[in-house]
PDB file of C-alpha atoms in Angstrom:
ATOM      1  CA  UNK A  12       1.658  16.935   9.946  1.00  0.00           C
ATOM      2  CA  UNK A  13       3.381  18.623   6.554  1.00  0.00           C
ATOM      3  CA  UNK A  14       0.977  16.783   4.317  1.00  0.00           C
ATOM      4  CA  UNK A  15      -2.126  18.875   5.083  1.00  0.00           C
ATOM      5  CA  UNK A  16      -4.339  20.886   2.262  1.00  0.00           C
ATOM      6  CA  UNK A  17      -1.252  23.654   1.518  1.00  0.00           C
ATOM      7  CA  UNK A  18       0.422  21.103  -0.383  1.00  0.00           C
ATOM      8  CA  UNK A  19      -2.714  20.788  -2.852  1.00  0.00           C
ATOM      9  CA  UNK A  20      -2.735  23.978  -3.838  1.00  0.00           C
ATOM     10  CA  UNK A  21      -3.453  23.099  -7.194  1.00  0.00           C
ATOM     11  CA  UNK A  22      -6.573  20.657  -7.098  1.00  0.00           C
ATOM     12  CA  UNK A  23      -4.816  18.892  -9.965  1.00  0.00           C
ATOM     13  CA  UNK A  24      -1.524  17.467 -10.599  1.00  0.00           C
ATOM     14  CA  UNK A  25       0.529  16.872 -13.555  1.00  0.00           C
ATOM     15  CA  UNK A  26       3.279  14.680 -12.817  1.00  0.00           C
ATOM     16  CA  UNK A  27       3.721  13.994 -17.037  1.00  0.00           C
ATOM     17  CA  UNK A  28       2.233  16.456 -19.412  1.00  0.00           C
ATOM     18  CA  UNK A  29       2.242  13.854 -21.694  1.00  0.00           C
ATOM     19  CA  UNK A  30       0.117  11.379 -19.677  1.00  0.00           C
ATOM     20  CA  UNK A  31      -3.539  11.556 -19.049  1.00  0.00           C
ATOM     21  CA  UNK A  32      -3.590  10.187 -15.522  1.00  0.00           C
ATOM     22  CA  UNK A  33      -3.562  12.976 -13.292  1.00  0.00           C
ATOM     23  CA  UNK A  34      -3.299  13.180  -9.795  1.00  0.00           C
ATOM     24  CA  UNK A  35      -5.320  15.058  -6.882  1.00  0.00           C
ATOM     25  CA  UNK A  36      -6.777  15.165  -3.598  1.00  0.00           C
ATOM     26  CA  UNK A  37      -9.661  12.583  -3.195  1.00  0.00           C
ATOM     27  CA  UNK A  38     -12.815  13.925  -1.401  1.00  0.00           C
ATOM     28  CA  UNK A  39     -15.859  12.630   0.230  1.00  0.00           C
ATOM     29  CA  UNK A  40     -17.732  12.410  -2.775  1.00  0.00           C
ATOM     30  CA  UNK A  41     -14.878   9.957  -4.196  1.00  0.00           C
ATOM     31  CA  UNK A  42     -15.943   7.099  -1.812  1.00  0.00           C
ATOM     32  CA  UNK A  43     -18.172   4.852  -3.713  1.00  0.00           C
ATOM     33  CA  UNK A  44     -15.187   5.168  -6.766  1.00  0.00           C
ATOM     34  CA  UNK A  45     -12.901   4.152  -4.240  1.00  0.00           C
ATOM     35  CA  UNK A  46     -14.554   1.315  -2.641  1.00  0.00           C
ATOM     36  CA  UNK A  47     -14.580   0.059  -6.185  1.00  0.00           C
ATOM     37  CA  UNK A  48     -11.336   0.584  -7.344  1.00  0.00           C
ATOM     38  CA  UNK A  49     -10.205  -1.138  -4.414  1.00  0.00           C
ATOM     39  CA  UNK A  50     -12.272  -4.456  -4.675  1.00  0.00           C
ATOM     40  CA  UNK A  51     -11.301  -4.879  -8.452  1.00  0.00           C
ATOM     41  CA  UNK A  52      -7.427  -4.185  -7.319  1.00  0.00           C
ATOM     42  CA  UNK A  53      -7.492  -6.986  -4.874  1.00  0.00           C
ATOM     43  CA  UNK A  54     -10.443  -9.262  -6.985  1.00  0.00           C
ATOM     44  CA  UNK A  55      -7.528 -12.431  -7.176  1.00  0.00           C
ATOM     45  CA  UNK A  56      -6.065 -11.846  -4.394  1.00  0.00           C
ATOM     46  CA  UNK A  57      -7.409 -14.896  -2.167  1.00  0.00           C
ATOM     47  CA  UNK A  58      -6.545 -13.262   1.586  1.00  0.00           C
ATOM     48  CA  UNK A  59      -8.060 -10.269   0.517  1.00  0.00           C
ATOM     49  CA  UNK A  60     -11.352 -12.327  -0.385  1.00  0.00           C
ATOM     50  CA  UNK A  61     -10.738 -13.576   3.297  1.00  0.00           C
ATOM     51  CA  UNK A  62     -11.386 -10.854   4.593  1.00  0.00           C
ATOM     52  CA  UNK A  63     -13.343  -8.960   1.462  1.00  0.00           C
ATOM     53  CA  UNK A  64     -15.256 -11.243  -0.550  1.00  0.00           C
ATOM     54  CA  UNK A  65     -16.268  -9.793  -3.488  1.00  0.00           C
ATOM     55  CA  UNK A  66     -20.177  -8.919  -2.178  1.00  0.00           C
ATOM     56  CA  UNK A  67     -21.974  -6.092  -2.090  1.00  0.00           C
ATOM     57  CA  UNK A  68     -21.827  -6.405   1.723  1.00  0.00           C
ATOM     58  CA  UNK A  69     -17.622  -5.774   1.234  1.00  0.00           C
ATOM     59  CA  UNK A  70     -18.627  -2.950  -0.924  1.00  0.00           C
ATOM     60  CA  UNK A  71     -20.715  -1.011   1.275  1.00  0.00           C
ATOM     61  CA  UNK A  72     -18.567  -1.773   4.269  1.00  0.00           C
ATOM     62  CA  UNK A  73     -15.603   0.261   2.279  1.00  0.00           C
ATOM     63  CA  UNK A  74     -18.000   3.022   0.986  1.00  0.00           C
ATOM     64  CA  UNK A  75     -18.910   3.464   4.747  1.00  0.00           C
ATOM     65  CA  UNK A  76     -15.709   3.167   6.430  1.00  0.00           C
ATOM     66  CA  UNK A  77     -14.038   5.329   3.693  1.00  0.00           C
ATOM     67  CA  UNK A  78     -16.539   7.864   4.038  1.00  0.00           C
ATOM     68  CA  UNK A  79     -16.133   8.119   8.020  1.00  0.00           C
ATOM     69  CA  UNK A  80     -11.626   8.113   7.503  1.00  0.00           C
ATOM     70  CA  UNK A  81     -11.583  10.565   4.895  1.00  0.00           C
ATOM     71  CA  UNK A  82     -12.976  13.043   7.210  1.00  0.00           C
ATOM     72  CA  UNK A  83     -10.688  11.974   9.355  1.00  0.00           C
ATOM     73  CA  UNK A  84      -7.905  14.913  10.388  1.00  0.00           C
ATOM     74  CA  UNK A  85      -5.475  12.064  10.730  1.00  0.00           C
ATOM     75  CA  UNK A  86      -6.142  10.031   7.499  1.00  0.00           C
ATOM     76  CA  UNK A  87      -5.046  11.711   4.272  1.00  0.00           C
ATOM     77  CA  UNK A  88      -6.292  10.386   0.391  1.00  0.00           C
ATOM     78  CA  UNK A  89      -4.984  11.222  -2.799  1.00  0.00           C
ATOM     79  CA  UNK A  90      -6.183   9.656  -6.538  1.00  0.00           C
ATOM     80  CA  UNK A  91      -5.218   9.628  -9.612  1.00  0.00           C
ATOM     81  CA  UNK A  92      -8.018   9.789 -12.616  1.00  0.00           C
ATOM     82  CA  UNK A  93      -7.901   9.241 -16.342  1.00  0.00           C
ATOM     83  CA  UNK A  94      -8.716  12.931 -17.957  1.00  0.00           C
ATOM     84  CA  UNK A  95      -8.641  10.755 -21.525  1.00  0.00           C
ATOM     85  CA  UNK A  96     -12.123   9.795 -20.644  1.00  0.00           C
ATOM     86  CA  UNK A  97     -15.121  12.439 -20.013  1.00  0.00           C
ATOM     87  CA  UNK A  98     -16.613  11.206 -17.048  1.00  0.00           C
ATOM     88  CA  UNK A  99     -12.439  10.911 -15.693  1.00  0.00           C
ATOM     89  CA  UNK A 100     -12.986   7.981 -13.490  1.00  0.00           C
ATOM     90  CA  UNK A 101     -10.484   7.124 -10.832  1.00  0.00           C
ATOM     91  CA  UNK A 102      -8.138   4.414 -11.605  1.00  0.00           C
ATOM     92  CA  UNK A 103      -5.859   4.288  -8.346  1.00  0.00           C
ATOM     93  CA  UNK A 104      -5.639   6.005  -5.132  1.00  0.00           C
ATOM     94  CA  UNK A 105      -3.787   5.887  -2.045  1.00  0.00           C
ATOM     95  CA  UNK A 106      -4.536   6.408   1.879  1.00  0.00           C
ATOM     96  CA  UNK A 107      -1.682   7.250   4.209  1.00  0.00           C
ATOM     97  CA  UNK A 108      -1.981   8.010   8.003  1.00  0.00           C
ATOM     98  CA  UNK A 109       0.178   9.977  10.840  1.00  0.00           C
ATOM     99  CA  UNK A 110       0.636   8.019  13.843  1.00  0.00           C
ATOM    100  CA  UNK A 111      -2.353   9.132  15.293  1.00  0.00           C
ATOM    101  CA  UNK A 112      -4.755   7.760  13.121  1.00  0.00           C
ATOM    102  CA  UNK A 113      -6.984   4.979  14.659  1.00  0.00           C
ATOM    103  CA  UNK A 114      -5.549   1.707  14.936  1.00  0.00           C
ATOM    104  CA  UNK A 115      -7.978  -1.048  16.339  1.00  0.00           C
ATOM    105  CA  UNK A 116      -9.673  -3.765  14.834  1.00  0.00           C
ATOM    106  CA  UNK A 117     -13.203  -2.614  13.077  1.00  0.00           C
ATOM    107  CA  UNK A 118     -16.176  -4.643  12.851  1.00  0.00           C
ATOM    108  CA  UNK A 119     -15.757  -7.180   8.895  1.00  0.00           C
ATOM    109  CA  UNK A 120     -18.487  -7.491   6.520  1.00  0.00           C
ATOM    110  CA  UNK A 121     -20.592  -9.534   6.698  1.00  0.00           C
ATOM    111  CA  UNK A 122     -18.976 -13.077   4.904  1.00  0.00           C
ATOM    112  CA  UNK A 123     -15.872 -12.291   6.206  1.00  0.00           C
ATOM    113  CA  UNK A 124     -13.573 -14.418   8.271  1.00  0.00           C
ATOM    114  CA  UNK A 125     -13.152 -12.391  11.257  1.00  0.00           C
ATOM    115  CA  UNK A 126     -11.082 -14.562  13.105  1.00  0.00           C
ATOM    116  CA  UNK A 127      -8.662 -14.701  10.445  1.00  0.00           C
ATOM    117  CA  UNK A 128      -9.133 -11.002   9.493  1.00  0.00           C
ATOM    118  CA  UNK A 129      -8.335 -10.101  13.550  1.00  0.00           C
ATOM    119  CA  UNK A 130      -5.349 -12.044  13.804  1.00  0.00           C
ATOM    120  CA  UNK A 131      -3.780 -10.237  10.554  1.00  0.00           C
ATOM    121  CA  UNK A 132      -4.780  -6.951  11.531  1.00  0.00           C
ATOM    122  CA  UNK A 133      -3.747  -7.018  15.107  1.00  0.00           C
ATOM    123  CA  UNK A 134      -0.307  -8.432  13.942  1.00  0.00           C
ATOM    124  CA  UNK A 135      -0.124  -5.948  12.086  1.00  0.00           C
ATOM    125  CA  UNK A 136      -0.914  -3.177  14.081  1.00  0.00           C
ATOM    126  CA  UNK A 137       2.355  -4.887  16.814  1.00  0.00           C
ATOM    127  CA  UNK A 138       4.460  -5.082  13.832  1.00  0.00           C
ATOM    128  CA  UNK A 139       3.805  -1.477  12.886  1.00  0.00           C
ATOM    129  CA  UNK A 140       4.381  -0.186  16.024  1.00  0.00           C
ATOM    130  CA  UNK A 141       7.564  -2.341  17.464  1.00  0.00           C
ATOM    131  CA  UNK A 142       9.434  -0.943  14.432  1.00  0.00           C
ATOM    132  CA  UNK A 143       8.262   2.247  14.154  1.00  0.00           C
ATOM    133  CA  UNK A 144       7.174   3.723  17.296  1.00  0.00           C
ATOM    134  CA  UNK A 145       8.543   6.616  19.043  1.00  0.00           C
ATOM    135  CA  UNK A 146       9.473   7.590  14.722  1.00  0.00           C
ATOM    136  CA  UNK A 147       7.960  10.504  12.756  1.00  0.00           C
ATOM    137  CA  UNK A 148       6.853   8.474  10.230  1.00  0.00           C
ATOM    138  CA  UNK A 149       3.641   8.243   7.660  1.00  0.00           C
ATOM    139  CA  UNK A 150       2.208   4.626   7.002  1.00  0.00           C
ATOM    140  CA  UNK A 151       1.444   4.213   3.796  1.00  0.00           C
ATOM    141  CA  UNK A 152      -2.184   2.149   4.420  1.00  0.00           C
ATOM    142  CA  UNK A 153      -3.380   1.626   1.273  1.00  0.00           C
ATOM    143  CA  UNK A 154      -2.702   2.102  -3.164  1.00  0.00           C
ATOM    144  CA  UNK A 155      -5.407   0.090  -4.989  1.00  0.00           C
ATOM    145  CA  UNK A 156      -5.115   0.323  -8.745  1.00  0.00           C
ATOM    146  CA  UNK A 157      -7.561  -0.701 -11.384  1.00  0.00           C
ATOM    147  CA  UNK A 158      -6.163  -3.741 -13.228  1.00  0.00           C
ATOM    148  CA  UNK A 159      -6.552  -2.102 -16.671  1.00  0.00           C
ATOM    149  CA  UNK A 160      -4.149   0.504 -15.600  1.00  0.00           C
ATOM    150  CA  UNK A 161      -1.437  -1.706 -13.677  1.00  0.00           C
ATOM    151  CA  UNK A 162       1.997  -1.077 -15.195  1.00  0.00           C
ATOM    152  CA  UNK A 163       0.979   2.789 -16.394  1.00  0.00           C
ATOM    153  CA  UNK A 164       2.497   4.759 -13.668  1.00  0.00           C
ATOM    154  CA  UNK A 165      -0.814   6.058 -11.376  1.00  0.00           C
ATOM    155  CA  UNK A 166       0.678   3.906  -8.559  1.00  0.00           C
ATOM    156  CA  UNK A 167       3.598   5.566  -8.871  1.00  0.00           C
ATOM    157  CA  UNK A 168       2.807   9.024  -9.715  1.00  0.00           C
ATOM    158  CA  UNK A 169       0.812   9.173  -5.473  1.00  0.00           C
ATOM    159  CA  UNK A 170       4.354   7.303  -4.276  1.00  0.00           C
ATOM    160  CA  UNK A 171       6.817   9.943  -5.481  1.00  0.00           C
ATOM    161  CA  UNK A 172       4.238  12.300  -4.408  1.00  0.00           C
ATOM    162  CA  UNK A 173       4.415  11.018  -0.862  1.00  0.00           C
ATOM    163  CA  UNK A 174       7.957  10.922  -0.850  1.00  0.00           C
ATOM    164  CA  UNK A 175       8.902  13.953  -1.858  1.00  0.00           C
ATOM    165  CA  UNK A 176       6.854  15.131   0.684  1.00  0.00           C
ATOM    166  CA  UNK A 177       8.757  13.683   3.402  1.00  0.00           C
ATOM    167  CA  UNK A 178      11.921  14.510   1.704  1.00  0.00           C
ATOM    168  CA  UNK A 179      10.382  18.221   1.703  1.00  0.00           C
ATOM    169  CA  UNK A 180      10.207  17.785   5.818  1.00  0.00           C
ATOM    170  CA  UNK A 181      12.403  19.284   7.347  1.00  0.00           C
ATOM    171  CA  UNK A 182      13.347  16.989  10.604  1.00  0.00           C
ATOM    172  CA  UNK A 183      12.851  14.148   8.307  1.00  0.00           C
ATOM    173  CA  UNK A 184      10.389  11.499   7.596  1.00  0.00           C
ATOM    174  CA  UNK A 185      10.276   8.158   7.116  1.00  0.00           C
ATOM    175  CA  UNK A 186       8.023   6.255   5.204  1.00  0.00           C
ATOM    176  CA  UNK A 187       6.472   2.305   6.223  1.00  0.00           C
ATOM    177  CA  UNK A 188       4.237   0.161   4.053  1.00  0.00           C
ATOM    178  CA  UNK A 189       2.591  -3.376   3.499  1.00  0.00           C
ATOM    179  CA  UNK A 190       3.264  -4.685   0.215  1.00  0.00           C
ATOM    180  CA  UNK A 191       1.728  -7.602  -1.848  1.00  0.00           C
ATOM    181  CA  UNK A 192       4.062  -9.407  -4.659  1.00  0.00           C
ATOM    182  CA  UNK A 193       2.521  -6.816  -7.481  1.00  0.00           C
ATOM    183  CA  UNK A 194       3.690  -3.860  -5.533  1.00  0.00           C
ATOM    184  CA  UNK A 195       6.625  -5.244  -4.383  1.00  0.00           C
ATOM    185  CA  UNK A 196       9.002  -4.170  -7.497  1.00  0.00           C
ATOM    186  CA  UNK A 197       7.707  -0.605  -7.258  1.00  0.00           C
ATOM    187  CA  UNK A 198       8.599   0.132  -3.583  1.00  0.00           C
ATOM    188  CA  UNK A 199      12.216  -1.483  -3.815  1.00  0.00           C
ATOM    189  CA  UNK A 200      12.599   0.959  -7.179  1.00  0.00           C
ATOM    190  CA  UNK A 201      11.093   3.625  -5.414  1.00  0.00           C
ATOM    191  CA  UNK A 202      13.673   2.510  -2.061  1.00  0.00           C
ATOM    192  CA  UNK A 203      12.071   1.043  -0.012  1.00  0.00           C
ATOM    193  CA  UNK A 204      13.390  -1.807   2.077  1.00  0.00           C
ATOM    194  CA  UNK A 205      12.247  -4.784   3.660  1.00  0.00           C
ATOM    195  CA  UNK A 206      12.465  -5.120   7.652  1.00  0.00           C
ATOM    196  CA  UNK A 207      10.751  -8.275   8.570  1.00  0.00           C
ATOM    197  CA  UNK A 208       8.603 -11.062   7.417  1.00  0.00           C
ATOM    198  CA  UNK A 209       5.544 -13.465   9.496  1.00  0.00           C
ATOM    199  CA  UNK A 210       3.518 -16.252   8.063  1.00  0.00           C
ATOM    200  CA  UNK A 211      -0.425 -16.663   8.319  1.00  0.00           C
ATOM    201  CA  UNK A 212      -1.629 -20.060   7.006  1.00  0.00           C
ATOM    202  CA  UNK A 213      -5.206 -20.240   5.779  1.00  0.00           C
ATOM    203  CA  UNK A 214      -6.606 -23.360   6.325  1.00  0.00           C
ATOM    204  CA  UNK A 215      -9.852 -22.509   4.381  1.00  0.00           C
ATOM    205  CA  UNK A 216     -10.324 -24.367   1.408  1.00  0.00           C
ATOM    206  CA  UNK A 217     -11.138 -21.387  -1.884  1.00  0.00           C
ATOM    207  CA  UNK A 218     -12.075 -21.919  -5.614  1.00  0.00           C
ATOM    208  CA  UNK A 219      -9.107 -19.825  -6.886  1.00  0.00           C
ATOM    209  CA  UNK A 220      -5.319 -20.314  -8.544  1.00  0.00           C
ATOM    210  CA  UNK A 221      -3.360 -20.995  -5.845  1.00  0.00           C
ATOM    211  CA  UNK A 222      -4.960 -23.794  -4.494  1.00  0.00           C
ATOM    212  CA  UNK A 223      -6.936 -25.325  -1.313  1.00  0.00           C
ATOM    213  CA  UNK A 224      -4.871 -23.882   0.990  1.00  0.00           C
ATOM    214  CA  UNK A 225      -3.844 -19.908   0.910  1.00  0.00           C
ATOM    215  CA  UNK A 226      -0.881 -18.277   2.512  1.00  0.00           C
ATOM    216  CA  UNK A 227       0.199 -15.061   3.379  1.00  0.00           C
ATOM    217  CA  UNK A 228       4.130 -13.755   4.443  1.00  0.00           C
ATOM    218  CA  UNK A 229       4.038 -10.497   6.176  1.00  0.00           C
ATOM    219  CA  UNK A 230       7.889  -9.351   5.617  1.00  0.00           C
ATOM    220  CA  UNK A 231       9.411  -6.891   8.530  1.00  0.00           C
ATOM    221  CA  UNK A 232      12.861  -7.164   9.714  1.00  0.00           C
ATOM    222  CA  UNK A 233      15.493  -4.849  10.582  1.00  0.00           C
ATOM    223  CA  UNK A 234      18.905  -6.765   9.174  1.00  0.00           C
ATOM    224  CA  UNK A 235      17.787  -5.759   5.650  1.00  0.00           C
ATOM    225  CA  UNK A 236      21.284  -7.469   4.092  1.00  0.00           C
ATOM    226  CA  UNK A 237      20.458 -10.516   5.922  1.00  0.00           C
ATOM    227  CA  UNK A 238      17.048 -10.884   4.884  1.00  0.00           C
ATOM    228  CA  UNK A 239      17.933  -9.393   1.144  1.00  0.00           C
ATOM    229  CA  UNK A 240      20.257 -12.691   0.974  1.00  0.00           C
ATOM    230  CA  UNK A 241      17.744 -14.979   1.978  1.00  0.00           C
ATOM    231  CA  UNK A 242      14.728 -14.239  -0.391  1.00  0.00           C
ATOM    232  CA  UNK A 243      16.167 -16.069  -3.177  1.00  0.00           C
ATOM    233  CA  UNK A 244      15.141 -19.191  -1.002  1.00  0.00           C
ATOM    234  CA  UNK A 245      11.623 -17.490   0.578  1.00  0.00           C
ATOM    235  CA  UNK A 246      10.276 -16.131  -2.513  1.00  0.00           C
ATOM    236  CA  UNK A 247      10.590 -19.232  -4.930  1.00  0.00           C
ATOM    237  CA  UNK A 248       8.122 -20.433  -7.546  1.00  0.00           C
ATOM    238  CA  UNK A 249       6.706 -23.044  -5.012  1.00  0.00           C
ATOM    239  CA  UNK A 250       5.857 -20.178  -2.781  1.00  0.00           C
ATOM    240  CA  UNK A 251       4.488 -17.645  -5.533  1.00  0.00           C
ATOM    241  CA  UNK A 252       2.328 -20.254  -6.942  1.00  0.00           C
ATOM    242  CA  UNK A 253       0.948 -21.776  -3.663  1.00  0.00           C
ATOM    243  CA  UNK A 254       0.788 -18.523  -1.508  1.00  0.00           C
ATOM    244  CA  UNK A 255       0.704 -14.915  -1.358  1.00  0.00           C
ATOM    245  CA  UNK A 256       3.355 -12.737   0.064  1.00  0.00           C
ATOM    246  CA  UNK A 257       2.833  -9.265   2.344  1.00  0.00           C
ATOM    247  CA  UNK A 258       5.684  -7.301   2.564  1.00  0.00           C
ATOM    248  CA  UNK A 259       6.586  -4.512   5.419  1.00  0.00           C
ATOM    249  CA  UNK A 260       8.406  -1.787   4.349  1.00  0.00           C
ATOM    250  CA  UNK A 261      10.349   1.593   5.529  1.00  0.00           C
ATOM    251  CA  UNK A 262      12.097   4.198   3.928  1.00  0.00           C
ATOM    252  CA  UNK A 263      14.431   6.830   5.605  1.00  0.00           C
ATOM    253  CA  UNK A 264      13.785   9.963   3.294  1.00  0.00           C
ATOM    254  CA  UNK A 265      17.110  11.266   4.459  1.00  0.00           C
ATOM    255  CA  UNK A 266      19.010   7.984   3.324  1.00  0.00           C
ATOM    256  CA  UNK A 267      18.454   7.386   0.132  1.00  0.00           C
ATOM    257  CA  UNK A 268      21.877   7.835  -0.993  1.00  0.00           C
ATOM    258  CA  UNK A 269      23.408   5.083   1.874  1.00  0.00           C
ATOM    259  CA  UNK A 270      20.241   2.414   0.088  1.00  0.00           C
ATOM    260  CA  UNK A 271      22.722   2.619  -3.010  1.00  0.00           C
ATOM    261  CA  UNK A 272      25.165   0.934  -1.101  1.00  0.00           C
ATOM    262  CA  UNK A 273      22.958  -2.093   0.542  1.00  0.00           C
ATOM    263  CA  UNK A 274      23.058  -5.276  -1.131  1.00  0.00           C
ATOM    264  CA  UNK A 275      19.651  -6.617  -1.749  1.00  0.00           C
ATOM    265  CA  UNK A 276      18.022  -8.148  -4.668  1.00  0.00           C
ATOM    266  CA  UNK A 277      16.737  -5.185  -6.658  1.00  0.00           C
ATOM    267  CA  UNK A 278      19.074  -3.685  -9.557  1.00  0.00           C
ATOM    268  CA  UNK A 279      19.917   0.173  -8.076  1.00  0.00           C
ATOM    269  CA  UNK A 280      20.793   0.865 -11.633  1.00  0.00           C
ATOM    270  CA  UNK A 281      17.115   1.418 -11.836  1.00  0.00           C
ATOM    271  CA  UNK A 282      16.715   3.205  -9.125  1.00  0.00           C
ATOM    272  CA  UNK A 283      14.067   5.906  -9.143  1.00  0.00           C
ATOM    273  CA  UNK A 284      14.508   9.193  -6.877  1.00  0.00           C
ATOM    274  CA  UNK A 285      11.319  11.507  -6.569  1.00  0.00           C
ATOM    275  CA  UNK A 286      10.511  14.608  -8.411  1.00  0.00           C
ATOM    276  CA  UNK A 287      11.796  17.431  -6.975  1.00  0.00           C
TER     277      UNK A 287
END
């Protein structure tokens, strides 16, 4: 696929010469960072703790697995550090795979809920592919950011890098995602679009700020207008303060002019195009 090592011909890169977060390829000896930045990204986040309590056992389950995908041909990691501090620890990175890249369930940590952690990944595995199979696309699997440095553009700085990447393609690429309710506003400013939308119910009962019982909306659908005039109603506070929302993204690299022209809930006037 385009994004292979030519495109990090520079080991660093510096999106703002101004800013000390810097972006580059992550490597195998990144993993334990990783694992951690990950865990303290998604440390409220109650499905998450469904799936990935915060245990040692969830740690060394993502030190292992990321270890075994980032050699991975199919797999491909990018982070970005902060060079203000000496040791330049890694404060967000992001994992994004061709179609190739494995796709069935792996075996939880241990303290997990598997069942409920198998029904979200397989339906999200079907949801990936019924919109997006048989299209040259990259899925965007993961971006975990440090709390601390939510807000200061290292999320951003690995999306534009991704999309002008696919913008760089020459046939075209398209982009898909999951995206929680702190991501959300970056994708639609970035473009992307919601194309559909399922509800999981937790019935487990959590110590945590939304309550006893935990939900999650996974958000795919292909009538984006439709949908775009209906989330006034799906996202209100009820639902932000008694569950948590997934979204499913695409983005069509080659139409980013005709997203001007959908109406949908995000302000365009603040649209953001990538570097070129």
């Amino acid at each position: 696929m385009p994004a292979d090592d030519k495109h990090f011909s520079r080991r660093d890169y510096h999106s703002n010469s101004s800013s000390p977060l810097i972006l580059r390829k992550a490597t195998s000896s990144d993993v334990a960072a990783l694992a951690e930045v990950y865990l303290s990204s998604f440390a409220k986040s109650p499905w998450s703790n469904i799936v990935f309590p915060y245990s040692k056992a969830s740690y060394d389950w993502w030190r292992f697995s990321l270890a075994k995908e980032i050699k991975n041909p199919n797999s491909h990691f990018l982070c970005v550090y902060d060079s203000s501090i000496p040791w330049q620890p890694i404060v967000s990175w992001a994992q994004w795979d061709d179609p190739n890249a494995l796709t069935k369930a792996p075996l939880w940590p241990a303290g997990a809920d598997a069942k409920a952690a198998n029904c979200f990944f397989n339906l999200s595995i079907d949801t990936h592919e019924r919109h997006m199979r048989g299209r040259k696309h990259w899925y965007m699997r993961n971006v975990s950011t440090r709390p601390e440095y939510e807000g200061k553009g290292a999320a951003g700085q690995l999306l534009r890098w991704l999309i002008d990447r696919a913008d760089a393609d020459a046939d075209g690429c398209e982009l898909y995602l999951e995206a929680s309710p702190v991501g959300r506003p970056i994708y639609e400013r970035l473009g992307f679009v919601e194309v559909d939308r399922v509800v999981l119910k937790s019935e487990v009962k959590r110590e945590g700020s939304l309550g006893e019982k935990e939900y999650m909306e996974y958000i795919e659908s292909e009538d984006n207008e439709k949908v775009a005039n209906s989330l006034a109603t799906k996202i209100g506070d009820e639902l932000l303060l008694n569950g948590e929302i997934l979204e499913c993204s695409h983005f069509d690299s080659k139409a980013k002019q005709e997203l001007l022209d959908v109406k949908r809930l995000t302000d365009f006037d603040n649209f953001i195009t990538p570097d070129t």
